[in-house]
Short mmCIF file of C-alpha atoms in Angstrom, two decimals:
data_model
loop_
_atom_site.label_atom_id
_atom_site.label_comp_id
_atom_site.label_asym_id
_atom_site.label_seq_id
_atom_site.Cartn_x
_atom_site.Cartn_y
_atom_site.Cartn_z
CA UNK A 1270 119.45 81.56 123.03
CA UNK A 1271 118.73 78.93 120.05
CA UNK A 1272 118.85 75.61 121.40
CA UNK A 1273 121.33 72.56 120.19
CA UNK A 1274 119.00 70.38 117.55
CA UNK A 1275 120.68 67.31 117.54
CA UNK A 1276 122.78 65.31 120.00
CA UNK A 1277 126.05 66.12 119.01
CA UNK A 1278 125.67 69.41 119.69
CA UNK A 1279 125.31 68.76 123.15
CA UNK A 1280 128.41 69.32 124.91
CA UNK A 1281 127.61 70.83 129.00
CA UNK A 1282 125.67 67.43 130.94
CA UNK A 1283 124.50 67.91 133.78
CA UNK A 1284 122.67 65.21 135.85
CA UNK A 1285 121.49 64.46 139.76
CA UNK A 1286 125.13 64.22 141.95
CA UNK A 1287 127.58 63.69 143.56
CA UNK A 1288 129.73 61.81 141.91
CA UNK A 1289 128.81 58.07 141.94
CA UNK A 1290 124.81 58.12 141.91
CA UNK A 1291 123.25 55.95 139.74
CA UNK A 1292 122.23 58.94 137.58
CA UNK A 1293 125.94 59.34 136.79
CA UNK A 1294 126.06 55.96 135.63
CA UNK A 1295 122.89 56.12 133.34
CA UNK A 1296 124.96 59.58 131.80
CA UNK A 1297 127.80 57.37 131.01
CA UNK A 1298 126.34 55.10 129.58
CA UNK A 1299 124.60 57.51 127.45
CA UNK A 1300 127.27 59.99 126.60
CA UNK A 1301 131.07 58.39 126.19
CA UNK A 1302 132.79 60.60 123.73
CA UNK A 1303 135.59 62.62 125.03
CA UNK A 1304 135.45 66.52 125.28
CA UNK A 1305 132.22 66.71 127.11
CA UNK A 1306 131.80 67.69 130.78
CA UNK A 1307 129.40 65.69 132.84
CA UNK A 1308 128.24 68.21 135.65
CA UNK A 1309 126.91 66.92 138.48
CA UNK A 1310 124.04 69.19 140.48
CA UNK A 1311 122.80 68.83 143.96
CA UNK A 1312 118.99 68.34 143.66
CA UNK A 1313 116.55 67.56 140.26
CA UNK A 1314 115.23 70.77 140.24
CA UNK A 1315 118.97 72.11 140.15
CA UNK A 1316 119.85 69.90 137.39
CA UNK A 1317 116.73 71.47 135.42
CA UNK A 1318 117.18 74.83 136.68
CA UNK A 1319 120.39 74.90 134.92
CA UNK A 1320 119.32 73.42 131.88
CA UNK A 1321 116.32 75.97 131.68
CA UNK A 1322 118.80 78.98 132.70
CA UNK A 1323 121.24 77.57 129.22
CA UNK A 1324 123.94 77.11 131.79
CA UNK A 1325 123.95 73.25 130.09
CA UNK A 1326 122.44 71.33 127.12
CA UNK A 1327 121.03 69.06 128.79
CA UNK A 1328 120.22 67.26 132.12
CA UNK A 1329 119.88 63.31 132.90
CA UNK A 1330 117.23 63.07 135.98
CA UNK A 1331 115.89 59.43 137.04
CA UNK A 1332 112.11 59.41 136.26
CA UNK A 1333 111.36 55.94 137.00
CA UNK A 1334 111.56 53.07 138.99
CA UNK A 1335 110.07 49.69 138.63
CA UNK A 1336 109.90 49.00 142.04
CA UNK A 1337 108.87 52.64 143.30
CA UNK A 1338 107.20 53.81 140.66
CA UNK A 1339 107.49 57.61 139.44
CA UNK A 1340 109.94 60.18 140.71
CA UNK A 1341 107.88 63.28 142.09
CA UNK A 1342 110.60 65.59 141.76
CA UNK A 1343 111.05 64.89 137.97
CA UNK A 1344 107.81 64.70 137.26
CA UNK A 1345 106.61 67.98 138.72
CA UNK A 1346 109.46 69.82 137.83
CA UNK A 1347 108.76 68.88 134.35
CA UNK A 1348 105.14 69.41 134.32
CA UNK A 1349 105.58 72.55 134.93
CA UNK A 1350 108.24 75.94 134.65
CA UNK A 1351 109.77 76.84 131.22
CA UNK A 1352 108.78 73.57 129.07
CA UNK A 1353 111.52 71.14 128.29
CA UNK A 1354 111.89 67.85 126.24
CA UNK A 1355 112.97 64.24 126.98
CA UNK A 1356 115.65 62.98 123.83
CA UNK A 1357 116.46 59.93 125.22
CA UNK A 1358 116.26 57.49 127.69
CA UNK A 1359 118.35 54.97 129.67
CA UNK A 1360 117.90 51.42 132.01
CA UNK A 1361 120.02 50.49 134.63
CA UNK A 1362 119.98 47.75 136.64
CA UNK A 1363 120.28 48.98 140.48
CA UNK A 1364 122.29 47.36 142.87
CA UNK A 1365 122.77 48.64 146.51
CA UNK A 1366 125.23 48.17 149.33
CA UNK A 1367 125.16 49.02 152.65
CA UNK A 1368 128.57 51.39 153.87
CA UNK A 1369 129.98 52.25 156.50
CA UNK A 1370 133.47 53.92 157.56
CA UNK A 1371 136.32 51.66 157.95
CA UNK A 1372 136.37 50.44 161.84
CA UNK A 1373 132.27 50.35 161.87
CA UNK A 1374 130.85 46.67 162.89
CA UNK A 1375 127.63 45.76 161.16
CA UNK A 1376 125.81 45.25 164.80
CA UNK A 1377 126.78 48.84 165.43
CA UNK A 1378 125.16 50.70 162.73
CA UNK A 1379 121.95 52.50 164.70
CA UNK A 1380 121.23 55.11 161.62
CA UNK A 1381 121.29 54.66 157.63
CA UNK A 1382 121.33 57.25 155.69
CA UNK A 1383 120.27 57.40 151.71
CA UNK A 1384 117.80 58.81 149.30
CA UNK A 1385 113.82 57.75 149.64
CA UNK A 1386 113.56 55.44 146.70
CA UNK A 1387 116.47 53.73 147.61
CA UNK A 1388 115.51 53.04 150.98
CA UNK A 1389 112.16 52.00 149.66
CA UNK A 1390 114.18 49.00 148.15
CA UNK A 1391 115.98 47.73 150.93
CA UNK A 1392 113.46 47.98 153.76
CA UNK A 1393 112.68 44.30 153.63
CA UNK A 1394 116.74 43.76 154.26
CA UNK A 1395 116.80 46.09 156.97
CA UNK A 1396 113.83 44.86 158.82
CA UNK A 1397 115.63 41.65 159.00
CA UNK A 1398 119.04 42.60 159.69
CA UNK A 1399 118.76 45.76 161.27
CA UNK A 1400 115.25 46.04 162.70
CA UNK A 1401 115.59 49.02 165.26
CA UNK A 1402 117.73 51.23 162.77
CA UNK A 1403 116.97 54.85 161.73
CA UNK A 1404 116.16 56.33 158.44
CA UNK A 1405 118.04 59.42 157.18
CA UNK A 1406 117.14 61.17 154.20
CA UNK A 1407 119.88 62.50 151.88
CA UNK A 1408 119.34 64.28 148.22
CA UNK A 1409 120.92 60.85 146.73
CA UNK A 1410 122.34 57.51 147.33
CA UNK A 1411 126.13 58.51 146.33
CA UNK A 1412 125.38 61.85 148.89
CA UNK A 1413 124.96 59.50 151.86
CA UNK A 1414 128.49 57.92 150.89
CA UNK A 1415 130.38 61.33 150.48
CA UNK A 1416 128.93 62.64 153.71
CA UNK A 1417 130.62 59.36 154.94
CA UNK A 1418 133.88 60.43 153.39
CA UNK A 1419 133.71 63.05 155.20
CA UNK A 1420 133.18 62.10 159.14
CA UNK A 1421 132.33 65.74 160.12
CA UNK A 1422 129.78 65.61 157.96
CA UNK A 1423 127.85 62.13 158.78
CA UNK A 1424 124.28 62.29 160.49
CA UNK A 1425 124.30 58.69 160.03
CA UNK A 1426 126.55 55.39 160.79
CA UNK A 1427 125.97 53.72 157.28
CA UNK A 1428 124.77 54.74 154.13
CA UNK A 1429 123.16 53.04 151.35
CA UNK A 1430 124.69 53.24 148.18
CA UNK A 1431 125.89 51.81 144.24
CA UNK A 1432 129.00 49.98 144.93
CA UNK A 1433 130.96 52.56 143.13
CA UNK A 1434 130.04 55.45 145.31
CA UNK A 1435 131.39 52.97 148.23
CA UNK A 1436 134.69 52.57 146.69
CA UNK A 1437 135.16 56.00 145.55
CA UNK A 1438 135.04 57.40 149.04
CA UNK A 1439 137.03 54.56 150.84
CA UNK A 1440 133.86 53.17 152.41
CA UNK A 1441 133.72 49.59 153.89
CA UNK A 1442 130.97 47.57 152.45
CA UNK A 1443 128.94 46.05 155.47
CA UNK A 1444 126.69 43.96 152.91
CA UNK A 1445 125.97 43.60 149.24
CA UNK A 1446 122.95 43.05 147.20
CA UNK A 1447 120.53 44.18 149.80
CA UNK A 1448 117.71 45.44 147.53
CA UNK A 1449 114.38 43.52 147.93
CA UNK A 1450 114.55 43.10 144.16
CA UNK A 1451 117.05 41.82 142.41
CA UNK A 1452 115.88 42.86 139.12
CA UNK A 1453 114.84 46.18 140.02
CA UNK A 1454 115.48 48.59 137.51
CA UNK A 1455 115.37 52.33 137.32
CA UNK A 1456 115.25 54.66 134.16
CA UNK A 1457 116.52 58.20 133.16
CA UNK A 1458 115.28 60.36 130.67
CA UNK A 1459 117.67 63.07 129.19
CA UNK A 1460 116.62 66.29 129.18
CA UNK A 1461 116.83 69.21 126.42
CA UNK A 1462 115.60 72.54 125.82
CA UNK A 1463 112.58 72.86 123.29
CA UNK A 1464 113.79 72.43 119.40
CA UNK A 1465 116.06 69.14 119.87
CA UNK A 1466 113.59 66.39 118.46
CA UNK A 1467 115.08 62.75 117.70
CA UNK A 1468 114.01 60.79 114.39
CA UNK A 1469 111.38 58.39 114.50
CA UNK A 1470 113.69 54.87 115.01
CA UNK A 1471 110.20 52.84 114.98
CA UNK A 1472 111.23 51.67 118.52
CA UNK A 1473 109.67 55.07 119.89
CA UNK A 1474 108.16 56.26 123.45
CA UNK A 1475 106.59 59.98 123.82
CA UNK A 1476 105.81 61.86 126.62
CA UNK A 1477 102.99 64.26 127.57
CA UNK A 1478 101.19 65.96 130.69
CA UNK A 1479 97.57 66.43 130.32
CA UNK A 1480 95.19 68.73 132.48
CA UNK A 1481 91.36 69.10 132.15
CA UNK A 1482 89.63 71.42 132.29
CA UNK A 1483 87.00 70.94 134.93
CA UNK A 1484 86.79 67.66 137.42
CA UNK A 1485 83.64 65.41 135.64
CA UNK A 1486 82.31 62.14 135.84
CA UNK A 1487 84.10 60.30 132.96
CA UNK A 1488 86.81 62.89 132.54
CA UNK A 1489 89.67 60.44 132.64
CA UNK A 1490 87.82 58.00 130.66
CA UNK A 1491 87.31 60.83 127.75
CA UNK A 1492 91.54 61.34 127.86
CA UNK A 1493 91.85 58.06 127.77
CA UNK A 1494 89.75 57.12 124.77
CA UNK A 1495 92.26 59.56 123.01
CA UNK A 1496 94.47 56.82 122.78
CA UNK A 1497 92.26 53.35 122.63
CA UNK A 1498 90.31 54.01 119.69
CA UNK A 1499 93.88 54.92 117.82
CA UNK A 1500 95.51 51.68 119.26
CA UNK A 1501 98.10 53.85 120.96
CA UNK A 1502 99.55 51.70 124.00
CA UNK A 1503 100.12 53.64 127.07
CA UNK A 1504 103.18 52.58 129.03
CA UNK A 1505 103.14 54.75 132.11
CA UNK A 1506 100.26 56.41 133.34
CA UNK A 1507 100.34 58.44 136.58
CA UNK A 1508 98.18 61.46 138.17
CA UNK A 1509 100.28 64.36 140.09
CA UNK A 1510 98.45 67.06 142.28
CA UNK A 1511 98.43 70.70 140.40
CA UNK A 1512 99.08 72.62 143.54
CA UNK A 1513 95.80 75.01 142.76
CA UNK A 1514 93.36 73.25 144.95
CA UNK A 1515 92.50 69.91 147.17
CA UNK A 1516 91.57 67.09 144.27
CA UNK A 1517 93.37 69.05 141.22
CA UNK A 1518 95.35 66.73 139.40
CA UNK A 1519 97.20 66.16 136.60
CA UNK A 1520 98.33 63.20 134.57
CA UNK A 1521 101.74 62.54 133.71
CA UNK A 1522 101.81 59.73 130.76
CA UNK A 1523 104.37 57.58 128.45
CA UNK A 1524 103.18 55.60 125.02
CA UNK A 1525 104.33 54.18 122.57
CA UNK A 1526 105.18 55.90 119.02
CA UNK A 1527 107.02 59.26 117.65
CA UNK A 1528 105.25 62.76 117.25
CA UNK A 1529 105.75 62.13 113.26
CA UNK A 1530 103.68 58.58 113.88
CA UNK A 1531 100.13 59.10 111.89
CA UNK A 1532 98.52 57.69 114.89
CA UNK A 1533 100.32 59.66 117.37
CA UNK A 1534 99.68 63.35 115.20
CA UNK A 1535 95.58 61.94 115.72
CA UNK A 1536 95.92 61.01 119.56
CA UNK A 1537 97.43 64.68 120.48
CA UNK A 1538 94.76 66.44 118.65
CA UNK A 1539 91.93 64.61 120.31
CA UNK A 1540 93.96 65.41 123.53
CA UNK A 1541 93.98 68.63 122.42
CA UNK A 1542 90.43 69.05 121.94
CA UNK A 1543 89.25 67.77 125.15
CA UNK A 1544 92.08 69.11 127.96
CA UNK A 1545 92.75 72.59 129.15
CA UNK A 1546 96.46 71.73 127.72
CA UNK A 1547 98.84 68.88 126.12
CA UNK A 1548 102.18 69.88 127.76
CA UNK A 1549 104.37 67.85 124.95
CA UNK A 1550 107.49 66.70 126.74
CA UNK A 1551 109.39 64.88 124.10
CA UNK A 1552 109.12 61.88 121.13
CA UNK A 1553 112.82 59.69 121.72
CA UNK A 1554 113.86 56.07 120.79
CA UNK A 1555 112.81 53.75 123.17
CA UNK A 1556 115.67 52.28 125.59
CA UNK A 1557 114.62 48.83 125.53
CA UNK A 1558 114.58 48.88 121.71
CA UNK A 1559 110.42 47.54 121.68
CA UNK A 1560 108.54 48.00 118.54
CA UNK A 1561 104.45 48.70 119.02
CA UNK A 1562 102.37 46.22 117.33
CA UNK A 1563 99.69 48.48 115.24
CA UNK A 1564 96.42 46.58 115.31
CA UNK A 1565 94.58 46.75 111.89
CA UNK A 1566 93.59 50.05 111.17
CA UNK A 1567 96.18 52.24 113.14
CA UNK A 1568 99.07 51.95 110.54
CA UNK A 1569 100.13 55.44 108.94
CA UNK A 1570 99.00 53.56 105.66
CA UNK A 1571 95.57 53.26 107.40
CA UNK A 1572 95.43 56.91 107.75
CA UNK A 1573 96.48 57.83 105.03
CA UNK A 1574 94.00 55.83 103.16
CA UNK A 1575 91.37 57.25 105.27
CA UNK A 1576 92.46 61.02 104.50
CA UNK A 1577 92.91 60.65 101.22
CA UNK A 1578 89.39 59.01 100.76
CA UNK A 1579 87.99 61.85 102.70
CA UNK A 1580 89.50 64.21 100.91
CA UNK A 1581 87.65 62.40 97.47
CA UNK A 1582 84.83 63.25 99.34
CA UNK A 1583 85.00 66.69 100.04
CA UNK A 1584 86.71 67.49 96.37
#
């Protein structure tokens, strides 16, 4: 099956559901114009499944948050299995209620139900307004508020939730705002099969995975000296077990620039050089529209200076 190549080609979305996650919202947001279906999935590693399978163009899967940090799920499912691409990326601003059926007091609630990042971000507000309540796990925040909708279905007396998910299943909001942060943010990555590669904007993030090949004394140091000494900025930078052995790790990491960046080209063959594999997953314009600042010396004018001298030499 030949992939789509650019966006709008992209017509089948899927993305983490129900209806009413915050994943849903970051696909809006991304995708408005009419004719396209927006599928939702149960789990990450369905949304990607599908994707890899061709039953959809492409998947939006959260990847990020800044108060959790990295989502596992995403992250291992893309380090590994058929390889796949980020295109884009989105920010949105999260905002959580707590829910509860209509007829459920606030003193009554004894279990809350929602997904583990979210509940990461409103354990401070529980712990002060409901101390001795239980923790549920669900797939995703808007799956706590359908199982709601559905009273058969409810392990739990509340669930935490975006406000929309609330309304859409007739939920009473017990509380607003109760994150811990109010300017927590989370971000999605869209997700394509190989061949779809966005133009360099200049406001550019790409994504790789990088595994050594044998545990050393400065072996993270040598990856990392891939990108200082070609003033590549590194904006994420975390390490994910491999699953072949105790201490075998990975490291999943975001920087600034586009494959077609001079610098960038330079950075991924010195990665390429010194790890077992560069797992490319993607070159896309950056959602919060920042431009890198090339020191002196890292410009694609810089290199090309310095290539073209070289090759003077060697002629």
């Amino acid at each position: 099956m030949t992939p789509p190549r650019t966006p709008e080609q992209l017509h089948r979305f899927g993305y983490l559901g129900p209806r009413g996650t915050f994943t849903q919202m970051a696909l809006d947001s991304w995708d408005a114009a009419e004719g396209r279906e927006h599928l939702p999935f149960g789990s990450v590693d369905a949304a990607l499944s599908a994707l890899r399978n061709g039953d959809i163009d492409a998947a939006m899967v959260p990847i990020e948050n800044s108060v959790e940090g990295g989502v596992s799920a995403t992250l291992d499912a893309l380090a590994t299995g058929e390889p796949l691409v980020v295109i884009g990326e989105v920010l949105v601003p999260i905002t959580f209620v707590l829910c509860a059926r209509p007829g459920m007091p606030l003193a009554r609630v004894r279990t809350v139900g929602t997904h583990s990042h979210a509940w990461a971000q409103v354990r401070g507000w529980m712990g002060r307004h409901l101390p001795d309540a239980v923790y549920v796990p669900t797939l995703s925040t808007a799956a706590s508020a359908a199982a709601l909708g559905r009273a058969a279905e409810a392990m739990f007396d509340a669930g935490v939730c975006a406000p929309v998910a609330a309304r859409d299943e007739g939920l009473a909001i017990l509380a607003e705002d109760i994150g811990d942060n109010s300017s927590a943010v989370t971000r999605f990555v869209l997700v394509a099969r190989p061949g779809t590669l966005p133009e360099p904007t200049g406001a550019d993030k790409t994504t790789v995975v990088l595994f050594q090949r044998e545990d050393h004394a400065g072996g993270l140091l040598e990856l990392l000296e891939q990108f200082a000494v070609r003033g590549v900025n590194m904006t994420r930078l975390e390490s994910r077990p491999t699953g072949e052995a105790m201490g075998s790790y990975c490291f999943s990491i975001d920087f600034e620039g586009h494959l077609l960046d001079a610098r960038v080209g330079e950075t991924l063959m010195g990665l390429r050089r010194v790890c077992a594999e560069v797992r490319f997953l993607g070159s896309y314009p950056r959602a919060d529209g920042g431009k890198p600042d090339a020191r002196p010396g890292t410009s694609d004018e810089d290199f090309d200076r310095a290539r073209a001298w070289l090759d003077d030499l060697r002629a």
